[in-house]
Coordinates of C-alpha atoms and ligand atoms in Angstrom, one line a residue:
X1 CA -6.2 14.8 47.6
X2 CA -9.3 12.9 46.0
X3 CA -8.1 9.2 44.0
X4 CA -9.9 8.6 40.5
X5 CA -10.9 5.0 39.2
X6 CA -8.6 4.3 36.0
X7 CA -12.3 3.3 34.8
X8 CA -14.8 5.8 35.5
X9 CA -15.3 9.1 37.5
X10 CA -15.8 7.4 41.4
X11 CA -13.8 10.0 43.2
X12 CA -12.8 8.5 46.9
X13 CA -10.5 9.6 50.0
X14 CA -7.3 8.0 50.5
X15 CA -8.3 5.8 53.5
X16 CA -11.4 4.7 51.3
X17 CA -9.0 3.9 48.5
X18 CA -6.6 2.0 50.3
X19 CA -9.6 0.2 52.0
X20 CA -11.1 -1.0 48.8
X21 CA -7.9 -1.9 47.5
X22 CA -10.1 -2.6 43.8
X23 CA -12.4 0.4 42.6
X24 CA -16.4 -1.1 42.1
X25 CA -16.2 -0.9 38.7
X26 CA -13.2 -2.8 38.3
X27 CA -10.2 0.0 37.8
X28 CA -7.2 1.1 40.3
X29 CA -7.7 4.0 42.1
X30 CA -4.7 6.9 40.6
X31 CA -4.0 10.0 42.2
X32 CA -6.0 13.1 41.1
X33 CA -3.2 15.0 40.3
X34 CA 0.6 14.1 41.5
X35 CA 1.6 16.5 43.9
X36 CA 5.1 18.2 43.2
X37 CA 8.5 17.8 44.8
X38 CA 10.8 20.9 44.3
X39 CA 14.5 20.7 43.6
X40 CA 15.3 22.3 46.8
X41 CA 12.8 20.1 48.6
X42 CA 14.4 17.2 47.3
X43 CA 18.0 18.3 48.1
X44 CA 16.4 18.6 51.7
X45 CA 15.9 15.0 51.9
X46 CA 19.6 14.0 51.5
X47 CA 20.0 14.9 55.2
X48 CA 16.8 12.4 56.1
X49 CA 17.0 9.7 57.7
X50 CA 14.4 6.8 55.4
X51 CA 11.6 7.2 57.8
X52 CA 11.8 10.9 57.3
X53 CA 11.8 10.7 54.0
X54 CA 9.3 7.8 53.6
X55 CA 6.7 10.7 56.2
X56 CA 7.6 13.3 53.4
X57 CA 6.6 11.4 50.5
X58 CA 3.5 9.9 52.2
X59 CA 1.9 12.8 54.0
X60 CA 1.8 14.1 50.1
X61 CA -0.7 11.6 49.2
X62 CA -2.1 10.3 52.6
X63 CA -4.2 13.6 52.9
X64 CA -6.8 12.6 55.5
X65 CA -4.3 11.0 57.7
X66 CA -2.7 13.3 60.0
X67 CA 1.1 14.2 60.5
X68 CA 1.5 12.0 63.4
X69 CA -0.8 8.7 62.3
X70 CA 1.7 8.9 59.1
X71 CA 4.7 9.5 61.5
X72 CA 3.7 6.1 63.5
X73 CA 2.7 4.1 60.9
X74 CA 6.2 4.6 59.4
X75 CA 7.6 3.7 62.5
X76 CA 5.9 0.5 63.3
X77 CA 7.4 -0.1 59.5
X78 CA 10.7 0.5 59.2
X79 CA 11.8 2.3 63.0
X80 CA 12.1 -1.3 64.8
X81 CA 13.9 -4.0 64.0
X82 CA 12.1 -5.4 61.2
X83 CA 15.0 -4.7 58.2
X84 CA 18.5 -6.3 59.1
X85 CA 20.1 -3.2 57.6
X86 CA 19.7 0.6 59.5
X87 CA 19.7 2.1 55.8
X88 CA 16.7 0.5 55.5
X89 CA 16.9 0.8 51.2
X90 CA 20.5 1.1 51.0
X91 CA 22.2 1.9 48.1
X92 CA 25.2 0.5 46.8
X93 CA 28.0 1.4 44.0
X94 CA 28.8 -1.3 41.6
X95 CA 30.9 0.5 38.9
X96 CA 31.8 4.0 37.7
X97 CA 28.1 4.5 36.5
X98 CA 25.8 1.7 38.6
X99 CA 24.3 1.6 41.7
X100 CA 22.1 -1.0 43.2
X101 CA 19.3 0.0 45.4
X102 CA 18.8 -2.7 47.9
X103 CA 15.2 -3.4 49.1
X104 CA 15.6 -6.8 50.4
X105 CA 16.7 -6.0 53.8
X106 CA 13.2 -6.9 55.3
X107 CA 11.7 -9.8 57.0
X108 CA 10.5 -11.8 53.7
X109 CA 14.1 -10.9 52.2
X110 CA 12.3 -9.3 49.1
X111 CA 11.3 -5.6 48.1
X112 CA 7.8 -6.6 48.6
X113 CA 8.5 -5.5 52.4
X114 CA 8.9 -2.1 51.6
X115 CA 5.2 -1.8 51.5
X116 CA 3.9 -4.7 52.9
X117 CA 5.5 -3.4 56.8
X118 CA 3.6 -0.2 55.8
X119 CA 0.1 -1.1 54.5
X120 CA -1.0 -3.3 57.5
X121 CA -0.8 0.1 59.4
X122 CA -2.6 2.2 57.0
X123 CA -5.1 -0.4 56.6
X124 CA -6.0 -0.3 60.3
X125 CA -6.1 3.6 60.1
X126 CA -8.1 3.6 57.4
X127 CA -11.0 1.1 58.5
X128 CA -11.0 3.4 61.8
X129 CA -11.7 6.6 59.7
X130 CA -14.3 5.1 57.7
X131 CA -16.2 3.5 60.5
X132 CA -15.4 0.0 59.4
X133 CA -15.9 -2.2 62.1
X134 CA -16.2 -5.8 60.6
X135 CA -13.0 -7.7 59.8
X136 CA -10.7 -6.9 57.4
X137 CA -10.2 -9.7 55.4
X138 CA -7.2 -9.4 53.1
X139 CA -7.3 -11.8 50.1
X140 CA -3.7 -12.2 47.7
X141 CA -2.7 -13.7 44.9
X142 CA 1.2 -14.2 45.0
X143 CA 3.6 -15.3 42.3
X144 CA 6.3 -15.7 45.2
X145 CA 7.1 -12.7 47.5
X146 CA 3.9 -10.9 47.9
X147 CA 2.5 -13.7 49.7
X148 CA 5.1 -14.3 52.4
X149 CA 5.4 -10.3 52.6
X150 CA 1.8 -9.9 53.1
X151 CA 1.4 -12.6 55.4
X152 CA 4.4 -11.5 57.8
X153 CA 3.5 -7.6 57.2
X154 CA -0.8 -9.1 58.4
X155 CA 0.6 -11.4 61.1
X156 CA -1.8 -10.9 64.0
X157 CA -2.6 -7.5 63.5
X158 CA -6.1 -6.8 64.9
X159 CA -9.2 -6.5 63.2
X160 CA -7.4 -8.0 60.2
X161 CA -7.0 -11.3 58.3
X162 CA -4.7 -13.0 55.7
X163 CA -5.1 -15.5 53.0
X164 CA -2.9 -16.2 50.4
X165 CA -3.6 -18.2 47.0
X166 CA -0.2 -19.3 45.4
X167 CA 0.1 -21.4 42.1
X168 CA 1.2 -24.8 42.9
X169 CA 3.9 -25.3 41.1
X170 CA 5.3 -21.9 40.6
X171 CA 7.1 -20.6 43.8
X172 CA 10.3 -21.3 44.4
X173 CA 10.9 -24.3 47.6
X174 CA 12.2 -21.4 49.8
X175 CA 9.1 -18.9 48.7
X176 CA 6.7 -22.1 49.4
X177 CA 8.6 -23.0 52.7
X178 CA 8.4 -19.8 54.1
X179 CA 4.6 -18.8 53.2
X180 CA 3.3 -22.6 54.7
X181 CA 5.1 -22.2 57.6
X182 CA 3.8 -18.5 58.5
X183 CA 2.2 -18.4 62.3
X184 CA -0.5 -16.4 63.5
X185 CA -4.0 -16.6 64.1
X186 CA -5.1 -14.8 61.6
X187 CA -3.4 -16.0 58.6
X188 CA -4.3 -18.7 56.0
X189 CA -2.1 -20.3 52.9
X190 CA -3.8 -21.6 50.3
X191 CA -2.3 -23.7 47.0
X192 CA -4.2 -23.0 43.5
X193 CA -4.1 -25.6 40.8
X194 CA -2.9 -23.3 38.1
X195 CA -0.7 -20.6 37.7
X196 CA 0.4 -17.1 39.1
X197 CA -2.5 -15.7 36.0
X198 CA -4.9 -18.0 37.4
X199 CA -4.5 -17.5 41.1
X200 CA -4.8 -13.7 40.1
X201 CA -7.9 -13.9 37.8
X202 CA -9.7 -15.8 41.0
X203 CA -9.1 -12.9 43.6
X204 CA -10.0 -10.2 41.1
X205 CA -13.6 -12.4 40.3
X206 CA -14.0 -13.0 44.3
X207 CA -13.4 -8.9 44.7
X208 CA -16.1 -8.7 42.1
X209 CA -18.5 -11.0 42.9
X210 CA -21.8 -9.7 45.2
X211 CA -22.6 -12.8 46.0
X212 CA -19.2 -13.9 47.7
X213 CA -19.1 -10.6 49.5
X214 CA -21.6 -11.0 50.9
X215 CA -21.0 -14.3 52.1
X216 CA -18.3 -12.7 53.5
X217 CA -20.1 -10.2 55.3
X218 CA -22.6 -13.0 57.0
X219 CA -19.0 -13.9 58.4
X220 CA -18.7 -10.3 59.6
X221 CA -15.9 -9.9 57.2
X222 CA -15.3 -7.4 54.3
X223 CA -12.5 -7.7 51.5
X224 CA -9.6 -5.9 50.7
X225 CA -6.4 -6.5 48.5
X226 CA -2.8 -6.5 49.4
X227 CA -2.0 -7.1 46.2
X228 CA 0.0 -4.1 44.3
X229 CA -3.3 -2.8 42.6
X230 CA -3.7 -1.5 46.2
X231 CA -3.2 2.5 46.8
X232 CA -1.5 1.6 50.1
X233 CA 1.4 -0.9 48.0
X234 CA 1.9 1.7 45.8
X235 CA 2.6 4.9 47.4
X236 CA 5.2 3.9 49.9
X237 CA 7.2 2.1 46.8
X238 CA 7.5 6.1 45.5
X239 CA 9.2 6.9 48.4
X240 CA 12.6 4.7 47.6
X241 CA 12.8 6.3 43.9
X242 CA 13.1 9.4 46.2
X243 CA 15.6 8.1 49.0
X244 CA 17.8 6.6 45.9
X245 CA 18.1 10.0 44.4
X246 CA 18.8 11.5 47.7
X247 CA 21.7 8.9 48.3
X248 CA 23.1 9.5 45.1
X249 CA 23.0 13.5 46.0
X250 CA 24.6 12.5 49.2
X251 CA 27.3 10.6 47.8
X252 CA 28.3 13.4 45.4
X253 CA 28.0 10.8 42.5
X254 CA 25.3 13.4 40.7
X255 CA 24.5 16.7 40.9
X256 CA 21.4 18.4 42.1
X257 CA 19.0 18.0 39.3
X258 CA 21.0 15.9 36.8
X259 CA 18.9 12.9 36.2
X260 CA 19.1 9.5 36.5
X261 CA 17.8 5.7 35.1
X262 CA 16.3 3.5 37.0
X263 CA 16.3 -0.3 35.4
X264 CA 13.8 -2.6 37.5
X265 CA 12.9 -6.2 37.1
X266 CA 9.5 -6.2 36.7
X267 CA 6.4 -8.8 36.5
X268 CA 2.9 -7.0 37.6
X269 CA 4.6 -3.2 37.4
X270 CA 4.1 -2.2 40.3
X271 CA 7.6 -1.5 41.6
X272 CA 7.9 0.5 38.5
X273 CA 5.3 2.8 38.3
X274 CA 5.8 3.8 41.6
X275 CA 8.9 4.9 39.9
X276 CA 7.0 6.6 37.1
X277 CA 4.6 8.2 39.8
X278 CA 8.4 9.3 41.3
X279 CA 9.0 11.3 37.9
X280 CA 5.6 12.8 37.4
X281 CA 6.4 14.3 41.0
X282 CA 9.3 16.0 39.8
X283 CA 12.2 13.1 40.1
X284 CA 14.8 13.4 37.8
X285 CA 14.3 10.4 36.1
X286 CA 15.6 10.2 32.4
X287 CA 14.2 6.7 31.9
X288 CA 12.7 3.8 33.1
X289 CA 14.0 0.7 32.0
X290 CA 11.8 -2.3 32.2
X291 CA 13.0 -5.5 32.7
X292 CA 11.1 -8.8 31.8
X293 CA 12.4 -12.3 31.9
X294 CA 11.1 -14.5 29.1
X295 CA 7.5 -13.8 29.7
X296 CA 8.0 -10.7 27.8
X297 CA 4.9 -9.5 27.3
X298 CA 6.2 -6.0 28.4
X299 CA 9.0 -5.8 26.0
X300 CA 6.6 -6.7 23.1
X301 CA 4.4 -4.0 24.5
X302 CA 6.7 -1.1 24.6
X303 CA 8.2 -2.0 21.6
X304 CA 4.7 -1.9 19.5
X305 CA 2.0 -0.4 21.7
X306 CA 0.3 -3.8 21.5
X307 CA -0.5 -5.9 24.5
X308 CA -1.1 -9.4 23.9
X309 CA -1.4 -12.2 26.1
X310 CA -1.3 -14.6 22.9
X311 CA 1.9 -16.1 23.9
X312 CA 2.8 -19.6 26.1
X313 CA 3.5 -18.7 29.7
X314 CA 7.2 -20.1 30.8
X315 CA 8.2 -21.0 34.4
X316 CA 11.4 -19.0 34.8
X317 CA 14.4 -18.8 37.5
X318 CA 13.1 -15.7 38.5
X319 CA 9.3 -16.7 39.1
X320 CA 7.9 -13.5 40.9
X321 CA 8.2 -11.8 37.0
X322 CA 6.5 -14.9 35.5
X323 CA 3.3 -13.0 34.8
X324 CA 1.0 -12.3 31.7
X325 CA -1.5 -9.5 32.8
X326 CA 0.9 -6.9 34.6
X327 CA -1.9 -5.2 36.4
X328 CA -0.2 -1.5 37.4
X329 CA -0.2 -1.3 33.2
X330 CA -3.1 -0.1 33.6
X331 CA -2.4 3.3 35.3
X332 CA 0.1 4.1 32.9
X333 CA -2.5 3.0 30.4
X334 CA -4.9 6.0 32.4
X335 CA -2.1 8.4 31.8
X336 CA -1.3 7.3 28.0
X337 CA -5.3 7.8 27.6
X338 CA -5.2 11.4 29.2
X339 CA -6.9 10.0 32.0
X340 CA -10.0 9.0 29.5
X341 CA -11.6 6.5 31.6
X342 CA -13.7 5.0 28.7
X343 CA -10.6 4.2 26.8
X344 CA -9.2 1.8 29.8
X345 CA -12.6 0.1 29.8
X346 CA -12.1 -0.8 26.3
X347 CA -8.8 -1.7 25.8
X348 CA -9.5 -3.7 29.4
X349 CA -12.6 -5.3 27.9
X350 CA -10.6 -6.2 24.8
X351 CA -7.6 -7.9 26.5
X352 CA -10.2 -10.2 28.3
X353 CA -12.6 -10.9 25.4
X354 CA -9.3 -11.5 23.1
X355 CA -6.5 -11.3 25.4
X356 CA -5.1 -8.5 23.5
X357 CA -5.3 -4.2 22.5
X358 CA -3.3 -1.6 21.1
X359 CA -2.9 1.5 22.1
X360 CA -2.1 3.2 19.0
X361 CA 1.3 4.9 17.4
X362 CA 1.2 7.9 19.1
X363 CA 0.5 6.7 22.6
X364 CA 3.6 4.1 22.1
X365 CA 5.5 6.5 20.9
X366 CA 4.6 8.7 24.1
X367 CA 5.3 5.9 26.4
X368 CA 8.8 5.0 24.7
X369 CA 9.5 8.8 25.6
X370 CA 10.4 7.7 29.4
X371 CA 9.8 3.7 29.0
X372 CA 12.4 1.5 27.5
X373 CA 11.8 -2.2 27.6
X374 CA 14.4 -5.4 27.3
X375 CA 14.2 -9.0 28.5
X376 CA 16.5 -11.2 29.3
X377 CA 15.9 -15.7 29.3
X378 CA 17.5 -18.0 32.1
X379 CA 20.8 -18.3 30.2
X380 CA 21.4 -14.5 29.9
X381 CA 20.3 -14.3 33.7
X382 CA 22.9 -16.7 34.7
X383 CA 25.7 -15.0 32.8
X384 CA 24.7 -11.6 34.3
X385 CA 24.1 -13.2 37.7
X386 CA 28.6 -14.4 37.2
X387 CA 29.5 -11.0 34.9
X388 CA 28.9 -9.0 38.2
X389 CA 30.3 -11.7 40.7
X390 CA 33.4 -11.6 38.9
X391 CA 33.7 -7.8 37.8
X392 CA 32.4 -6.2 40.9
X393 CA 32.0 -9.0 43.7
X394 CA 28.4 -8.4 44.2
X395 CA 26.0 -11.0 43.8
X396 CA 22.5 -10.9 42.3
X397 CA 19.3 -12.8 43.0
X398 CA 18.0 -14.2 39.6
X399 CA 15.6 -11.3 39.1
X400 CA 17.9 -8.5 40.1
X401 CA 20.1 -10.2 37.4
X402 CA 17.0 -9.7 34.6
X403 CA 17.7 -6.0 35.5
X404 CA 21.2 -6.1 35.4
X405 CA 21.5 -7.8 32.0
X406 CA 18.6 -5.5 30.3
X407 CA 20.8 -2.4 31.6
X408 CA 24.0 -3.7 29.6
X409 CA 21.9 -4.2 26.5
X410 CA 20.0 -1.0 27.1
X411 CA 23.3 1.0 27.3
X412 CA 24.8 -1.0 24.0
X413 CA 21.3 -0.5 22.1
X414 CA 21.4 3.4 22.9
X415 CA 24.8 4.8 23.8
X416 CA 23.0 6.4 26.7
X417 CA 25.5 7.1 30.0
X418 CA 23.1 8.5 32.7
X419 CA 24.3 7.5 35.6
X420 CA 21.6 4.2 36.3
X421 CA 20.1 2.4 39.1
X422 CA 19.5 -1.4 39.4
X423 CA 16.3 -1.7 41.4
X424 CA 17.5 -4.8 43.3
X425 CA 14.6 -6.8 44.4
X426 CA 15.6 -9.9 46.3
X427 CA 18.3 -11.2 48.6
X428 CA 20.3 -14.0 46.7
X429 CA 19.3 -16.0 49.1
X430 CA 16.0 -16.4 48.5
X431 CA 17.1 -18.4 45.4
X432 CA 20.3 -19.9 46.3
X433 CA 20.7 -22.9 44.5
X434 CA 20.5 -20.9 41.0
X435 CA 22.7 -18.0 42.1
X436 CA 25.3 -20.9 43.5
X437 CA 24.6 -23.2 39.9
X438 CA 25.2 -19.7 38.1
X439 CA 28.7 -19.0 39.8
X440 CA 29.9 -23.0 39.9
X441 CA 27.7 -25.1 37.9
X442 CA 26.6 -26.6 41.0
X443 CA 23.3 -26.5 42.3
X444 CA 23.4 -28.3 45.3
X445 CA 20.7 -30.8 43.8
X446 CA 18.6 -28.1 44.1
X447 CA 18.3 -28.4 48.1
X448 CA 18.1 -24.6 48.8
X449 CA 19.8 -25.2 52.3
X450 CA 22.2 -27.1 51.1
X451 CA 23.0 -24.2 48.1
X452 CA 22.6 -21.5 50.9
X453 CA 25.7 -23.0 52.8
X454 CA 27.8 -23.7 49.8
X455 CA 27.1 -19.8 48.6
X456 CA 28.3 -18.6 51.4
X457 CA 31.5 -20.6 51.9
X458 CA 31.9 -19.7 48.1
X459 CA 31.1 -15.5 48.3
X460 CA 31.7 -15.1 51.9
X461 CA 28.1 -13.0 51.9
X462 CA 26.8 -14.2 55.4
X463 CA 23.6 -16.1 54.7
X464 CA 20.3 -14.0 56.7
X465 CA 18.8 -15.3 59.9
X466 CA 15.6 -16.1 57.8
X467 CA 17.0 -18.7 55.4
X468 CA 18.6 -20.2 58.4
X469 CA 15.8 -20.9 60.6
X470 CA 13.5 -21.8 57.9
X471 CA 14.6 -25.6 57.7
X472 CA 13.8 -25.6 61.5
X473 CA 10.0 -23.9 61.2
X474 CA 6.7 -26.7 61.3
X475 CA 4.8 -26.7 58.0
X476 CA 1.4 -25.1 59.4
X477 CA -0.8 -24.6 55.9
X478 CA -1.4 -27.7 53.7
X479 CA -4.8 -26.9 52.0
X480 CA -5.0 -26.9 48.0
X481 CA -7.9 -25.6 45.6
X482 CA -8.7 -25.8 41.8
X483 CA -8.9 -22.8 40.1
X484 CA -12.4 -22.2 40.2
X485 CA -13.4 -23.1 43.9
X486 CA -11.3 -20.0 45.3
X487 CA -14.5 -18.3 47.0
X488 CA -14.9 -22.1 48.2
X489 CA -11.5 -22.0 49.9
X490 CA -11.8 -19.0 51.4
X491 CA -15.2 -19.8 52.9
X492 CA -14.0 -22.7 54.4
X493 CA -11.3 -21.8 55.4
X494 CA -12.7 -19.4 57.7
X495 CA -15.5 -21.7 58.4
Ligands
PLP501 C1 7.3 -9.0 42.9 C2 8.7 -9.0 42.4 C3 9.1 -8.5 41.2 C4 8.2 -7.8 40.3 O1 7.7 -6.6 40.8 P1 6.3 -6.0 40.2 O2 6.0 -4.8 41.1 O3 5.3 -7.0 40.2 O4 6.7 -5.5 38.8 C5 10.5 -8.5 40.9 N1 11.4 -9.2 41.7 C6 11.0 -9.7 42.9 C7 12.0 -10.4 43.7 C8 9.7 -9.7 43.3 O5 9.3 -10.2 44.4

């Protein structure tokens, strides 16, 4: 299978795709065509164990890796002991009509694991096929998770490099703590005076500037993205729209066929599309409910067809959604276009000379067919965050809990009773002294340690390894940047 630029015609490999990570004129590489899953294919997966399904999935897209590079690479992933649970997505039964589908059972204790254990792997594979010798030097932009994900998934992996740009002020202490104090040789953590929009913009201008690349390449080094614009994030996030559906066959809680929601917090929509790309595939997916927090730029957008980044950017309890310019948009943008590169350069040209476009009636109207979108503020998040503590004795993270609130006002709003999955994104964890303020009041003075140990005398949810050691860990990365000396940084850094 051949991969498109959402922007033009430039028609490239997997391996070269997932190498790039960013297309040269700017766009996302997309699928050429989304390869179909039959019913009794996907009944056949209910007996898979996730690594067999996650080879099933991939080996559909991944056409110029063989059978067995696939096989291993999904190994190294998910077959050791990287996630504490042997489910690896596990998915688990809230009420009568509810599930939650957990991916935040891996080493950064956020979804972002699902792909980041995978890409390093296909990234190796795919600088071998395309007789790329020089290092790969992976530059990301994180609002949180990505960063820590990327930089555990990059962590002395041969050939390859890590740095990691995160907005000052805009992680959460555990998020900061655990990206700073990331070993390795080949890893670097780097603090942007601005915020997660900012640190964003400056990758994307360092992927596009000739004159830092080749900088770079004076270094022996050539560029590639980990964030979720790359191929390699996105495909192996299809895969757990599949393994949910194949649990829920399992469990006898649907019937072959009979389709399902999927509601998922979402900030750059990535997560999501893959869920989209999960439906075009042949999923039974009714709809996708997308959840914002109060940067709800989304909501606005599937509500009117109009993007518009006219609007003040809020720093939110749930910080990985805090996001302006959701990215993945813009392949479901290439879809709502008919795959009419020349419309995505437009509308993209518009949002950055005026920071906003519309799509038109009918395209909205074409999107709202499978899209819904809600958003829920800190207060709402909170609630939802004690609603399901109290009614079902499970606990959310603070972005899980976005999803979990937009789903209740989704079901009111329509009157729609498909069975739904909560896309759980985060271990509670990871934000414990607003889960433990949101169940007690309390927040512990906002000493995530401290919260940690008081939530789990309080839900009796043993508190994972990760959290534990974390207060233990050296701080190893201490370098800052402003937002416009980010090629600077980098260049130094490797200096
Ligand atoms: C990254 C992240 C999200 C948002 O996912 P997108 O793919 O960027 O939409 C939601 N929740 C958590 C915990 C995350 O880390």
């Amino acid at each position: 299978m051949s991969f498109f630029s959402t922007r033009g015609e430039s028609c490239v490999t997997a391996s070269q795709a997932i190498l790039r990570g960013i297309a040269p004129d700017g766009g996302l590489y997309v699928p050429a065509m989304f390869p179909a899953v039959s019913p009794e294919r996907l009944t056949t997966l209910t007996e898979m164990s996730y690594e067999k399904r996650a080879t099933a999935v991939l080996k559909r897209f991944l056409e110029d890796f063989s059978l067995r590079e696939i096989e291993d690479a999904v190994h190294a992933a998910y077959g050791a002991d990287r996630f504490a649970h042997p489910d690896i997505a596990p998915l688990t039964k809230l009420d009568g009509a509810t599930w939650a589908l957990e991916l935040f059972h891996g080493p950064t204790l956020a979804f972002k694991d699902m792909a980041l254990q995978l890409l390093p792997h296909l990234l190796r594979l795919s600088a071998e096929k395309n007789g790329e010798t020089r290092e790969v030097c992976i530059l990301v932009a994180t609002s949180g998770d990505t960063g820590k994900a990327a930089l555990e998934g990059f962590r002395d992996v041969p050939g390859t490099s890590c740095t990691v740009f995160y907005p000052l002020d805009g992680v959460s202490d555990v998020q900061k703590l655990q990206m700073v104090t990331t070993g390795g040789s080949n890893t670097r953590v780097i603090a942007v005076h601005g915020n997660f929009d900012d640190a964003q913009t400056g990758v994307k201008e360092l992927f596009g500037s000739e004159a830092f690349r080749e900088e770079m390449g004076k270094k022996g080094k050539t560029l590639s993205s980990a964030n979720s614009i790359n191929l390699g994030r996105l495909v192996p996030q299809v895969v757990y729209y599949f393994s949910a559906y194949a649990d829920l066959l399992k469990q006898h809680a649907i019937a072959a066929g009979e389709p399902v929601n999927f509601c998922v917090p979402t900030g750059n929509f990535g997560n999501i599309l893959a869920g989209y790309y999960a439906r075009m595939m042949g999923l039974p997916v009714n709809k996708l409910i997308c959840a914002s927090n109060r940067n709800n730029v989304l909501t606005d957008f599937f509500r009117s067809g109009i993007y518009s980044t006219h609007r003040t950017f809020f720093k939110t309890i749930s910080p990985s959604m805090d996001i302006l310019v959701s990215s993945n948009l813009e392949r479901l943008l290439y879809e709502a276009a008919d795959r009419d590169g020349s419309l995505i350069r437009t509308w993209m040209g518009q949002l950055k000379e005026c920071g906003s476009y519309s799509v038109g009636d009918q395209r909205a109207e074409w999107m709202a067919d499978v899209f819904w979108g809600d958003c829920a503020d800190n207060k709402d998040t909170l609630a939802e965050i004690r609603k399901r503590w109290e009614q079902d004795g499970y606990l959310f993270d603070p972005h899980t809990a976005v999803a979990g609130h937009v789903l209740r006002e989704y079901r009111k709003a329509t009157g729609d009773d498909t069975p739904s999955v909560i896309v759980s994104t985060a271990s509670p964890y990871k934000f414990a002294a607003d889960v433990l303020s949101a169940l007690t009041g309390d927040n512990a003075g906002g000493d995530p340690f401290a919260a940690s140990e008081k939530l789990q005398e309080y839900t009796g949810i043993p508190m994972p390894e990760q959290v534990r050691k974390l207060r233990e860990l050296p701080v190893r990365h201490t370098a800052e940047c402003g937002r416009d000396r980010m090629g600077e940084a980098v260049l130094e850094a490797f200096s």
